[in-house]
Structure formats: C-alpha cells, structure tokens
Coordinates of C-alpha atoms in Angstrom, one line a residue:
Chain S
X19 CA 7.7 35.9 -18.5
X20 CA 8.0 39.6 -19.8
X21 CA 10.6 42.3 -21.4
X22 CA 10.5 45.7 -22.5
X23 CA 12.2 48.3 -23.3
X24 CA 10.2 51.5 -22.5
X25 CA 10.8 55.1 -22.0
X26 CA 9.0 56.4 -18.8
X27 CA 10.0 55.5 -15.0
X28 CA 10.1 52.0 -14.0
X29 CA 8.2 50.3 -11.2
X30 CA 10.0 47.7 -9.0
X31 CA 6.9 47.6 -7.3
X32 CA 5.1 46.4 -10.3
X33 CA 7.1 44.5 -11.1
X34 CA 7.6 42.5 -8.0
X35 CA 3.7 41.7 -7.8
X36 CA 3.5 40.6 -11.4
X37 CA 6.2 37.4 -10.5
X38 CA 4.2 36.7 -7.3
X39 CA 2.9 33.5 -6.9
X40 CA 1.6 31.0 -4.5
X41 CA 4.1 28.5 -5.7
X42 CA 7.3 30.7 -5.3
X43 CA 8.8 30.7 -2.1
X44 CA 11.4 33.5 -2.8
X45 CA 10.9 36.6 -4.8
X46 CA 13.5 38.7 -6.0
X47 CA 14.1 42.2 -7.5
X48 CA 17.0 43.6 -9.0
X49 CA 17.3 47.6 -9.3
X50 CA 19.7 49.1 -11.3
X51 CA 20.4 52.8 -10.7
X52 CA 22.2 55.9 -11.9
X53 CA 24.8 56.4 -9.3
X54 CA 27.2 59.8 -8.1
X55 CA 30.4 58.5 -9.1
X56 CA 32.0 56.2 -11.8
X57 CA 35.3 55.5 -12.0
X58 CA 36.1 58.2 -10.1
X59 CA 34.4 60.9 -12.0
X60 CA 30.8 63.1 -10.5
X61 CA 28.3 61.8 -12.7
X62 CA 25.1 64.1 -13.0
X63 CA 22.7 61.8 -15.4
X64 CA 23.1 59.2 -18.2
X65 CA 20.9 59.4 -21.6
X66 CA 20.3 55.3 -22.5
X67 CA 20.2 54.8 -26.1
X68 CA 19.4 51.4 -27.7
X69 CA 19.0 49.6 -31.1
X70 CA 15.9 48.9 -29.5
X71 CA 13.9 45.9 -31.7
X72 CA 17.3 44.1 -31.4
X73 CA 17.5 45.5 -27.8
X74 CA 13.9 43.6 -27.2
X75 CA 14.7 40.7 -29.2
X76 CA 18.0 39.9 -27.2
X77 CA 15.9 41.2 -23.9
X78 CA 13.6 38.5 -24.2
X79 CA 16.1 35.8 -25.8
X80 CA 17.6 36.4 -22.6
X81 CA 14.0 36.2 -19.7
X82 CA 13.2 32.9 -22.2
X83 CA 17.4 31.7 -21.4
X84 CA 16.7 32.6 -17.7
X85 CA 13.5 30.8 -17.5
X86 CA 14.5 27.5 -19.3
X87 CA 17.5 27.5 -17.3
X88 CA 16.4 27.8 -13.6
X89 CA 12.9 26.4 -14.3
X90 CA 10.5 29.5 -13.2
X91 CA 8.5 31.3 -15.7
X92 CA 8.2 34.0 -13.5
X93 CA 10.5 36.2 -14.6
X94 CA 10.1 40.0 -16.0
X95 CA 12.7 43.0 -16.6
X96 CA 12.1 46.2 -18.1
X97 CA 15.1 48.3 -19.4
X98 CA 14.2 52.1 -19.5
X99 CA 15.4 54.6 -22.4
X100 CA 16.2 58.5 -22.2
X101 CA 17.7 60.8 -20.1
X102 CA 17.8 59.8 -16.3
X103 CA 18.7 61.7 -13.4
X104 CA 20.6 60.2 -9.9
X105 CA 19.1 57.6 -8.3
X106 CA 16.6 56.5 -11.3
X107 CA 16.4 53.0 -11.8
X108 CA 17.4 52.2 -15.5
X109 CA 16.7 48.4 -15.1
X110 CA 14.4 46.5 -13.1
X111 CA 14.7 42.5 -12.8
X112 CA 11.8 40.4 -11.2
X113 CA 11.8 36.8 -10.9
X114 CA 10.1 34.1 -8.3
X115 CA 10.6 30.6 -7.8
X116 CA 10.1 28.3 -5.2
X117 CA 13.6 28.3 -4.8
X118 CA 15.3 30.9 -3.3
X119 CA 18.7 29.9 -4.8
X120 CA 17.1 29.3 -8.5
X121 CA 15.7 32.9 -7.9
X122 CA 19.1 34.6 -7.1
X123 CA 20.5 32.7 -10.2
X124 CA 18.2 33.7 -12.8
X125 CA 18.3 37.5 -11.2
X126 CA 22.1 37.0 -12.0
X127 CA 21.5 35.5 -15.2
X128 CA 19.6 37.9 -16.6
X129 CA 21.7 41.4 -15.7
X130 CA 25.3 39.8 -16.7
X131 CA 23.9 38.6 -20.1
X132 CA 22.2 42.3 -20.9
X133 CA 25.4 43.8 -19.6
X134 CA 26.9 41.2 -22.3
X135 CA 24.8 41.4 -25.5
X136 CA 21.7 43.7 -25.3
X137 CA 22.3 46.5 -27.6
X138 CA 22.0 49.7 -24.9
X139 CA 24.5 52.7 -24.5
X140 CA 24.9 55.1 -22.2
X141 CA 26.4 58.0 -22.0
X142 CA 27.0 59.8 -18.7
X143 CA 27.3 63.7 -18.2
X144 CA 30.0 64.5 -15.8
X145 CA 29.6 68.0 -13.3
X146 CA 32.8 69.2 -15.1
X147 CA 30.6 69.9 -18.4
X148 CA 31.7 66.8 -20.7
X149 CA 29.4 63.8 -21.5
X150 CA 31.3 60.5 -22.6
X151 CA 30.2 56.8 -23.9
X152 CA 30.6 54.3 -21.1
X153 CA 32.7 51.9 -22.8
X154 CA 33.2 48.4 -20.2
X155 CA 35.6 46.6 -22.3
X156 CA 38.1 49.7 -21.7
X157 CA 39.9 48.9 -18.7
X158 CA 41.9 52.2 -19.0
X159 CA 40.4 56.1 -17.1
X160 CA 37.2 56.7 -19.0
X161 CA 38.2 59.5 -21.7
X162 CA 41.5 57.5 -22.7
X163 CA 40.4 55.4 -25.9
X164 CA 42.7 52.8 -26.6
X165 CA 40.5 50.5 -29.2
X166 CA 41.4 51.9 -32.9
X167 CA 39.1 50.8 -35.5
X168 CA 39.9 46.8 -36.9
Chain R
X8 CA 25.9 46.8 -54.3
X9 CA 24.4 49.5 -51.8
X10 CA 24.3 47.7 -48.0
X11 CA 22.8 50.4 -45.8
X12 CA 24.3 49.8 -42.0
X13 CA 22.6 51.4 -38.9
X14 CA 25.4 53.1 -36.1
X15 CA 24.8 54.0 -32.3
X16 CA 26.6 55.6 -29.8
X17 CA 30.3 56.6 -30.4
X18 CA 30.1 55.5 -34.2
X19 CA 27.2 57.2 -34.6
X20 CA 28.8 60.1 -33.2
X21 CA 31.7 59.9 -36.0
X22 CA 29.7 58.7 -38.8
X23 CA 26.3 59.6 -38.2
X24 CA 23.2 57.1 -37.7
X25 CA 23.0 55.9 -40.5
X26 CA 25.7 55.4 -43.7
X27 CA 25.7 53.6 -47.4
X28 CA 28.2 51.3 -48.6
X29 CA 29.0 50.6 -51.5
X30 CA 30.2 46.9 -51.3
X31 CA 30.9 44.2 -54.1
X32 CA 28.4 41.2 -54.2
X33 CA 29.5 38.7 -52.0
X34 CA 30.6 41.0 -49.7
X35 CA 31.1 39.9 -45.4
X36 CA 31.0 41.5 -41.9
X37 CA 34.6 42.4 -42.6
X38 CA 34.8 43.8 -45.4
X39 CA 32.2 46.3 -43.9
X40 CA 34.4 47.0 -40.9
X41 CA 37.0 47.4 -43.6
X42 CA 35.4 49.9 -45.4
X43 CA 34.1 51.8 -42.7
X44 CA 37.8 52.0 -41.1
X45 CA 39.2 53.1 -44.5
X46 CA 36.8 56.8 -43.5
X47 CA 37.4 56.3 -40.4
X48 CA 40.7 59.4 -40.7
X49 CA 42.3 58.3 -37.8
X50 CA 39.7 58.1 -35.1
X51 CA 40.0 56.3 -32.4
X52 CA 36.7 54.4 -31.8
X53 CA 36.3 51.3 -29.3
X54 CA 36.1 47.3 -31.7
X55 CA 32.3 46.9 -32.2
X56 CA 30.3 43.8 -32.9
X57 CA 28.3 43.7 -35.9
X58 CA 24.7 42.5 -35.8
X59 CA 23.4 41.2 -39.1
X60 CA 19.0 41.8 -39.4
X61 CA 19.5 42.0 -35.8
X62 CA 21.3 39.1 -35.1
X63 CA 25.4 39.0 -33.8
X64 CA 27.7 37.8 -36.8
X65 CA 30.6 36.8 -37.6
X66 CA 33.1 38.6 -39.3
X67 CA 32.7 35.8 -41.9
X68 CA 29.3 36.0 -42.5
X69 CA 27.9 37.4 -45.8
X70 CA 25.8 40.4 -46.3
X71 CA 23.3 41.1 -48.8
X72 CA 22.0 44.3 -50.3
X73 CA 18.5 43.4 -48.3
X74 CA 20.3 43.1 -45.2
X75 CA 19.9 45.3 -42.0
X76 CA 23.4 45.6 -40.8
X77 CA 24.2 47.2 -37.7
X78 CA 27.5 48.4 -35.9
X79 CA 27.4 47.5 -32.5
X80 CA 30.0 49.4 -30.4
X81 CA 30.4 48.2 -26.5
X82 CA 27.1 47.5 -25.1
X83 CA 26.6 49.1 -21.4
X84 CA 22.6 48.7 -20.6
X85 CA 21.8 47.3 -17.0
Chain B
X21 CA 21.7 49.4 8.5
X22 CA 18.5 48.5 10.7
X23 CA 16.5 45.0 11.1
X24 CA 13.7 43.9 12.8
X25 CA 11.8 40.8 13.8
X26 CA 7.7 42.5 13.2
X27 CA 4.3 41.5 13.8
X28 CA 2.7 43.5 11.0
X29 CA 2.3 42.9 7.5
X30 CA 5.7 43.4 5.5
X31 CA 5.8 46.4 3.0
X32 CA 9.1 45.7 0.6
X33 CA 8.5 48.8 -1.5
X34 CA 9.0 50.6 1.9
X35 CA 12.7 49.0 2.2
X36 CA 13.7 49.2 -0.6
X37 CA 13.8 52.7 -0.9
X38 CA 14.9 52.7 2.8
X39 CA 18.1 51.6 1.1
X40 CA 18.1 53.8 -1.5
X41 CA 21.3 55.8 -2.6
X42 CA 22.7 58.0 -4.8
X43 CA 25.8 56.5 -4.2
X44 CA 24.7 53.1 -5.3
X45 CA 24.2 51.7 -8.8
X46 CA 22.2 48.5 -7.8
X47 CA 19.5 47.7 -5.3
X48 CA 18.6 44.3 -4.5
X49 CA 15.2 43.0 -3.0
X50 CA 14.9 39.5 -1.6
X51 CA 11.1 38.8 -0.5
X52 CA 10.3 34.7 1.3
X53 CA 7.1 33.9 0.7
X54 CA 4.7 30.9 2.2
X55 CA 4.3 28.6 -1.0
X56 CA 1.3 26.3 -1.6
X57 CA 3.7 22.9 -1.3
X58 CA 6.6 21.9 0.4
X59 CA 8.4 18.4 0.5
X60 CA 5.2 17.2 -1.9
X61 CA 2.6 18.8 0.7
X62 CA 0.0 21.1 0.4
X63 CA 0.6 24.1 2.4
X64 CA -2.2 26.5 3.8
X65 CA -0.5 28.7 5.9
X66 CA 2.6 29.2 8.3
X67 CA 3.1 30.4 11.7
X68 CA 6.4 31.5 12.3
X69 CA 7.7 32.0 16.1
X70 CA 11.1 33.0 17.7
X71 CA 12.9 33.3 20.4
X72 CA 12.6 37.0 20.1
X73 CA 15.4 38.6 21.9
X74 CA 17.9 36.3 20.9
X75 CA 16.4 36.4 17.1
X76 CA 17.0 40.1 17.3
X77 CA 20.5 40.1 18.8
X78 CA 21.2 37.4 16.3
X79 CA 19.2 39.0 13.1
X80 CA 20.9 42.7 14.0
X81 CA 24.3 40.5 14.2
X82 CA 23.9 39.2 10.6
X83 CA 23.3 42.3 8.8
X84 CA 26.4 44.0 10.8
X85 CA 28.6 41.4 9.4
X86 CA 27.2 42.0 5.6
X87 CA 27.8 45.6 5.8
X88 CA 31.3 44.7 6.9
X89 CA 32.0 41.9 4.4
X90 CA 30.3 43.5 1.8
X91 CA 31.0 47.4 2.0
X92 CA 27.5 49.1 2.2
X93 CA 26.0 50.6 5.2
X94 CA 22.5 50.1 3.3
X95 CA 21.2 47.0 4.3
X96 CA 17.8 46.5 5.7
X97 CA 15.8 43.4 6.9
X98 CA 12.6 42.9 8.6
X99 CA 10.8 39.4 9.5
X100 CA 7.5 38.8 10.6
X101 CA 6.1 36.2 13.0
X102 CA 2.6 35.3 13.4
X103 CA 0.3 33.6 11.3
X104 CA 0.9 33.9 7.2
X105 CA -1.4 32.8 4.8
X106 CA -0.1 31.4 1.6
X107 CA 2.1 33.8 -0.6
X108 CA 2.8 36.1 2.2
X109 CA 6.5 37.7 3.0
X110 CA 7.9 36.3 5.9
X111 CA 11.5 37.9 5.3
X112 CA 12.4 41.3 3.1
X113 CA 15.8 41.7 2.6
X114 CA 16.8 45.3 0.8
X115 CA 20.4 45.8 -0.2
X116 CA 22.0 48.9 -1.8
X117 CA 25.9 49.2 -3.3
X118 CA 27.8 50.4 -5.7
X119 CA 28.4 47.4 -7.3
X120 CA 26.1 44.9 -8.4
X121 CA 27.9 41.6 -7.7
X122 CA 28.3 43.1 -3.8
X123 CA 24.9 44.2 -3.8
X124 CA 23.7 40.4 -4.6
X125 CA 26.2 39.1 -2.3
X126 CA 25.0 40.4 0.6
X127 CA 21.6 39.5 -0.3
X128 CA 22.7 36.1 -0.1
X129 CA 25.3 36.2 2.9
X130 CA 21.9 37.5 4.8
X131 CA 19.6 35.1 3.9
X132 CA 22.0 32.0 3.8
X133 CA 23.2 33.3 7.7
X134 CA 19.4 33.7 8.6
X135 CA 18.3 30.2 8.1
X136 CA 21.2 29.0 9.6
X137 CA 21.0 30.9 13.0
X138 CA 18.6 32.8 13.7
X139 CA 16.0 31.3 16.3
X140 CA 12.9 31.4 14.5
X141 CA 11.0 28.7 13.4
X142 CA 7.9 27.9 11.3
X143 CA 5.4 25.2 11.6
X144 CA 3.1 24.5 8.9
X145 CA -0.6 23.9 8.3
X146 CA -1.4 21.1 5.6
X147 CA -4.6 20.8 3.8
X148 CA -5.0 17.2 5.3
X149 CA -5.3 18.8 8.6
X150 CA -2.0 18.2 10.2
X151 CA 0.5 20.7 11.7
X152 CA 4.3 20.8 11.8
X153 CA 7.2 22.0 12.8
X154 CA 9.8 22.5 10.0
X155 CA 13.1 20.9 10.4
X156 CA 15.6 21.6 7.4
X157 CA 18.1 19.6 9.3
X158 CA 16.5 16.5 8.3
X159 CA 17.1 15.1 5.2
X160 CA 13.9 12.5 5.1
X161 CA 10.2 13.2 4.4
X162 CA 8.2 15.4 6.8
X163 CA 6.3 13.2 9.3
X164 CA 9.7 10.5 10.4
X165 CA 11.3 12.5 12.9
X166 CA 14.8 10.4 13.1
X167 CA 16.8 12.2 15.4
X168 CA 16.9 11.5 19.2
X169 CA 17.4 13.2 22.3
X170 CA 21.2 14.1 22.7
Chain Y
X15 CA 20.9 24.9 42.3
X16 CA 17.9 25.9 40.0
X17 CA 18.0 26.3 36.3
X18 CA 15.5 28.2 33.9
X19 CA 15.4 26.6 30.7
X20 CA 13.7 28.2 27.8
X21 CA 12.4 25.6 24.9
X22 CA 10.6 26.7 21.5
X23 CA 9.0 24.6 18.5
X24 CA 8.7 20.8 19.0
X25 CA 10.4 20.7 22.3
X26 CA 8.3 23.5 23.6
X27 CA 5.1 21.3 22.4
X28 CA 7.1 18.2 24.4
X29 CA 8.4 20.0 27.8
X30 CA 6.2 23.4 27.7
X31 CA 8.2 26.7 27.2
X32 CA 9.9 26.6 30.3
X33 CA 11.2 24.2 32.7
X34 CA 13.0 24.2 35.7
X35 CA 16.3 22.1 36.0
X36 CA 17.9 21.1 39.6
X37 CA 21.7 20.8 38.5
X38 CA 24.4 20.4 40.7
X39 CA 26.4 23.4 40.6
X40 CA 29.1 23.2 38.1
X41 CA 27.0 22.0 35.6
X42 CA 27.1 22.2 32.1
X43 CA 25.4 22.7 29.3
X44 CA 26.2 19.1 28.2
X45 CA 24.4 18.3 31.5
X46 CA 21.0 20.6 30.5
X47 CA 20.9 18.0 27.5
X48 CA 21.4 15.2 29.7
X49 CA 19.1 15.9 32.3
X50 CA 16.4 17.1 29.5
X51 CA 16.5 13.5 27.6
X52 CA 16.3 12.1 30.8
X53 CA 12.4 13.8 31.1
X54 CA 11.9 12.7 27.0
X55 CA 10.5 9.2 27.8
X56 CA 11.4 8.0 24.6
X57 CA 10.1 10.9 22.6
X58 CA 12.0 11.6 19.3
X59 CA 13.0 15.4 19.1
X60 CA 15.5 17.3 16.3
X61 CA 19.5 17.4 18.2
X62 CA 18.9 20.9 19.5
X63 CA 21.4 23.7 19.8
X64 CA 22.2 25.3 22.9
X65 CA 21.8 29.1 23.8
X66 CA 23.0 30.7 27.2
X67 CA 22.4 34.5 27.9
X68 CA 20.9 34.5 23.9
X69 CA 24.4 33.4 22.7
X70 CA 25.2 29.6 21.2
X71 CA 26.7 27.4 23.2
X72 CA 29.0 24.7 23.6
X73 CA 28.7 21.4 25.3
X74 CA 31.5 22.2 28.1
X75 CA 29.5 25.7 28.5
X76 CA 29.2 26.6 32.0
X77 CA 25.8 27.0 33.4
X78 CA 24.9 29.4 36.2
X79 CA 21.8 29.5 38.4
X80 CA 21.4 33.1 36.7
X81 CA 21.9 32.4 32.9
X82 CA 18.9 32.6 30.7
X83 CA 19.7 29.1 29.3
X84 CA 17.6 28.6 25.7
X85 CA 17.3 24.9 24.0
X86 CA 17.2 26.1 20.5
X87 CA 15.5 23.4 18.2
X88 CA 16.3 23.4 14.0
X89 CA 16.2 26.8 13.2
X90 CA 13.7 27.6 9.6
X91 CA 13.7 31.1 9.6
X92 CA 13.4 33.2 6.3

C-alpha cells in the first residue's frame, strides 16, 4: 500500500498497474475530477491546498484502515495539490483484491474517509470572476455562510 | 505562554497563516477557539476542527507551548 | 454509452477516458482479472466463451439500464473471450458522473447484472491438468456437479 | 416439426453445440428440457436457463420451428 500527496498530474494508469496482481481478481480505480458545475455555479478551476504532513499522515492512516479492513494490501491513492483546470483528476484511488466486492468497499472506504478527515481545501474560481472555499458541511447556496465562529 | 497555531483556507484568509497566542499555562483546544473568536470582529467563518501536533482533538484537550496546533476549517479533498 | 464483447487484448486507460467529462466529478474503473486460485485451486488460465449475439443484446441491455437508473450517459464496457493467461482483464467497466456515490453505483449495478445474465461463460485450466467449466450457481467444491437434468 | 437448439459450456461438451429436436408442434420450452434430459443418459449438468430468439425464457414459452432456441447453462461472465 501507498499515499501521497504530490503536486504534478496524476496517473490512473500508474496507478492501476501498481495494485495488479495475480491474486486479485477485480481491480478498481477511482478518479476524482474538476467538474463544469457545482451547486449550480460555472466552475473554471479549483486551487487544492492542504496541511500536507497531517494531510499524508491521515492519507495513509486511512490506505492502512482500508487495507486492514477488507483484507488487500493492494491499495494506493494519490491526492494532487495546486491549481487544476476542468477535467484534471485531483484524486486517484487504486485498489485490487480477489474480491470484486472487498475492492468496491475499500475504493469507498478510502474517498468518504478523505472527504471526512484529510486536511485538503479547495477553492473553486467561478466564470463570473469570484473564487470561494468549498465548504460541505454548509448545506445552504455556496457564498451564504451561516457557521459564526464557536 | 506563546502557543503558535497554523490556519488554512478561509481562516487563513481572515487571520493569516500563521498567528501567536498568548494563552495561560494549562490552557485547552477551547480556549484557543476562544481567543481566536474574541479577534475574530464579527466574521463569519465556517466551525473548524482543531488538530493538535497533527492529530484531531478535543476541545478538552490541553495545549502546550511546544505544541503544533492547527485550525482545521471544513475539509473538502477527494 | 457503448459495449462490446472483443477478442483483443483489453486497454482500460482507453475507456476510461472514453468516459471522460467535464461535466463529471468522478470516474470509476472496474477491471476482472484471471487470479492464480479459485475455490482453493491453482489457476493457469481461462477461456471465456459466449453466446455472442445474445451476450451482446444482453451486455448493450445492461449498460442502457445503468445509464437510466443511474443518470449518466458515460458508461462504457468491453469483455473479451478467448484464451487469458493469469492476471489478464476479462471485463473493463468505465463509469463517468457527477456524483461519486452514482458513479460507483453503476459500476456495481453493471458488474453485479453481468454475472447474472449475460451468456458467457469461463472454464478454467488448473495446474493439476484438469479443465472446467465454472458454475457460481453451485454452492459446493469444484469437481461434484450436484444438479441434474431438469 | 424440427427444432434447432443451440447449447454452450458443459452441455455443449455433453450434446455438441447444436442439436436438432422433433417436437410436436405446440411445444414448449418446458418440453426442449424434457426431451433434452431424455438424451442425458444419466449425465449430471447445471439446471440451465432457457433463451428463445436471444431472450430468457419461461417454462410455458412457446417454441416455434423458426425460433433460435438457446439452452443457456450457469452464466460466469465478468
């Protein structure tokens, strides 16, 4: 197993060969992208920022999690950093097993608990000219904040 | 005693990357959310969590002058 | 959407960005491999077969119904027949949404529908020589066929 | 009248990929079954599914003396 946080373009590709094994029977990749539209708003790029050596702690607290849990050790993700443009992947997730349902499981493992707990921001820059902080806890239109300081 | 605590994203936008408190000894989590709200001047900012030499804690736990403590606002990687 | 039962080699970097959007914030990848043991066997090789029309009717069939279920016109599967040697793909699934949780469902919805309907059928080579045709409808060991004639 | 049956996997290996059925007319596919098993001889082959112009079938599925009738063993694609 294997996690990273690096700041040049990802390789699913890579990444799919380096969980390949002759005792996995399903492999699976999980691509995270920069997409058009978020809640409802033209997006043109996201800059990822990260507290990054508690970023790669939590990042491999969580493969180590993912691998104990479903019982592969064939599992690597790589979280990229910077300024993206559409379409780039910001997250790749790689895992085999001989199980294809213990595959699917620790792919779903590991992006819910860096969506929870892995210290990375991002903050998108809409067509209209503004950039904002994508906050999901705020269940509210992005630019209304509704959390005051504790 | 000085704590120095490390901020990202939004609260790093309102106070900067990088801000030291001066705290009494024995001092937790919350009183460091309590003293950074007190400069806070109305702000709206979203509820972080706080990370403690790069570990989550509690607002219970205690903080020492040696400590790394870091504001963690809400996390959106993936 | 497009699928395909192939006789070539299968090329999941091709698919995956076949399914590629700007318009979608996840991409999924689900690759079947031959693995070296199965039910406590060791496995050489596979040869999978089909009925081919029907597989196609029937493969082309599942990956409509994902895209409906699901949302996402981007869904993409190929699988091979022939002879495979040991960790190579017999199915690539590719899967493009907005949404990550719909992206991974559809993933599975394809894969869970293709092992239950679609005629193809793999018999595998063991290292003691022997040759047979996979049944995951029975529950015993490989080698005690248990169910009769109708 | 005379029915083309296709057969895959293990009861291609039993009966060969293709074998032609005499069935009264009116048959079923129930009746494809029943006259296959009648051939098995006391082989042992996996309960098949039934497939008639590359659709499932049921049991009480008419069977003309122009479908494309398919006995479709345990499926173990992907």
């Amino acid at each position: 197993m294997r996690s990273a946080i690096v700041d040049h373009v990802l390789d699913p590709t890579a990444l799919l060969a380096e969980v390949a094994s002759a005792d996995s029977g399903a492999s699976t990749l999980f691509v995270g992208t920069v997409r058009r539209v978020n809640d409802g708003r033209e997006v043109l790029g996201i800059d990822y920022s990260a507290y990054t050596p508690m970023a790669e702690s939590e990042l491999a607290a969580v493969v180590a999690e993912a691998a104990e849990r479903f019982g592969t050790a064939h599992v690597v993700v790589e979280h990229r950093l910077g300024t993206l443009a559409l379409g780039e992947a910001s997250i790749v997730i790689a895992v085999s097993h001989a199980r294809r349902a213990s595959a699917m499981g620790a792919q779903k493992y590991v992006i819910e608990q860096v969506k929870a707990r892995v210290p990375i921001w991002k903050r998108e820059h809409y067509a209209d000219g503004t950039r904002e902080w994508v906050d999901p806890t705020r269940a509210t239109p992005a630019g209304t904040p509704v959390a005051g300081l504790p | 005693m000085a704590v120095t605590v490390l901020l990202f994203a939004s609260w790093a936008d309102a106070f900067g990357p990088r801000v030291e408190l001066d705290l009494p000894a024995g001092s937790r989590v919350q009183d460091v959310l309590d003293s950074l709200a007190a400069r806070a001047a109305g702000r709206t900012l979203p509820a972080p969590m706080v990370a403690v030499n790069q570990r989550y804690a509690r607002p219970e736990t205690p903080v020492a002058a040696s400590d790394e403590v870091a504001i963690i606002p809400p996390v959106a990687g993936g």
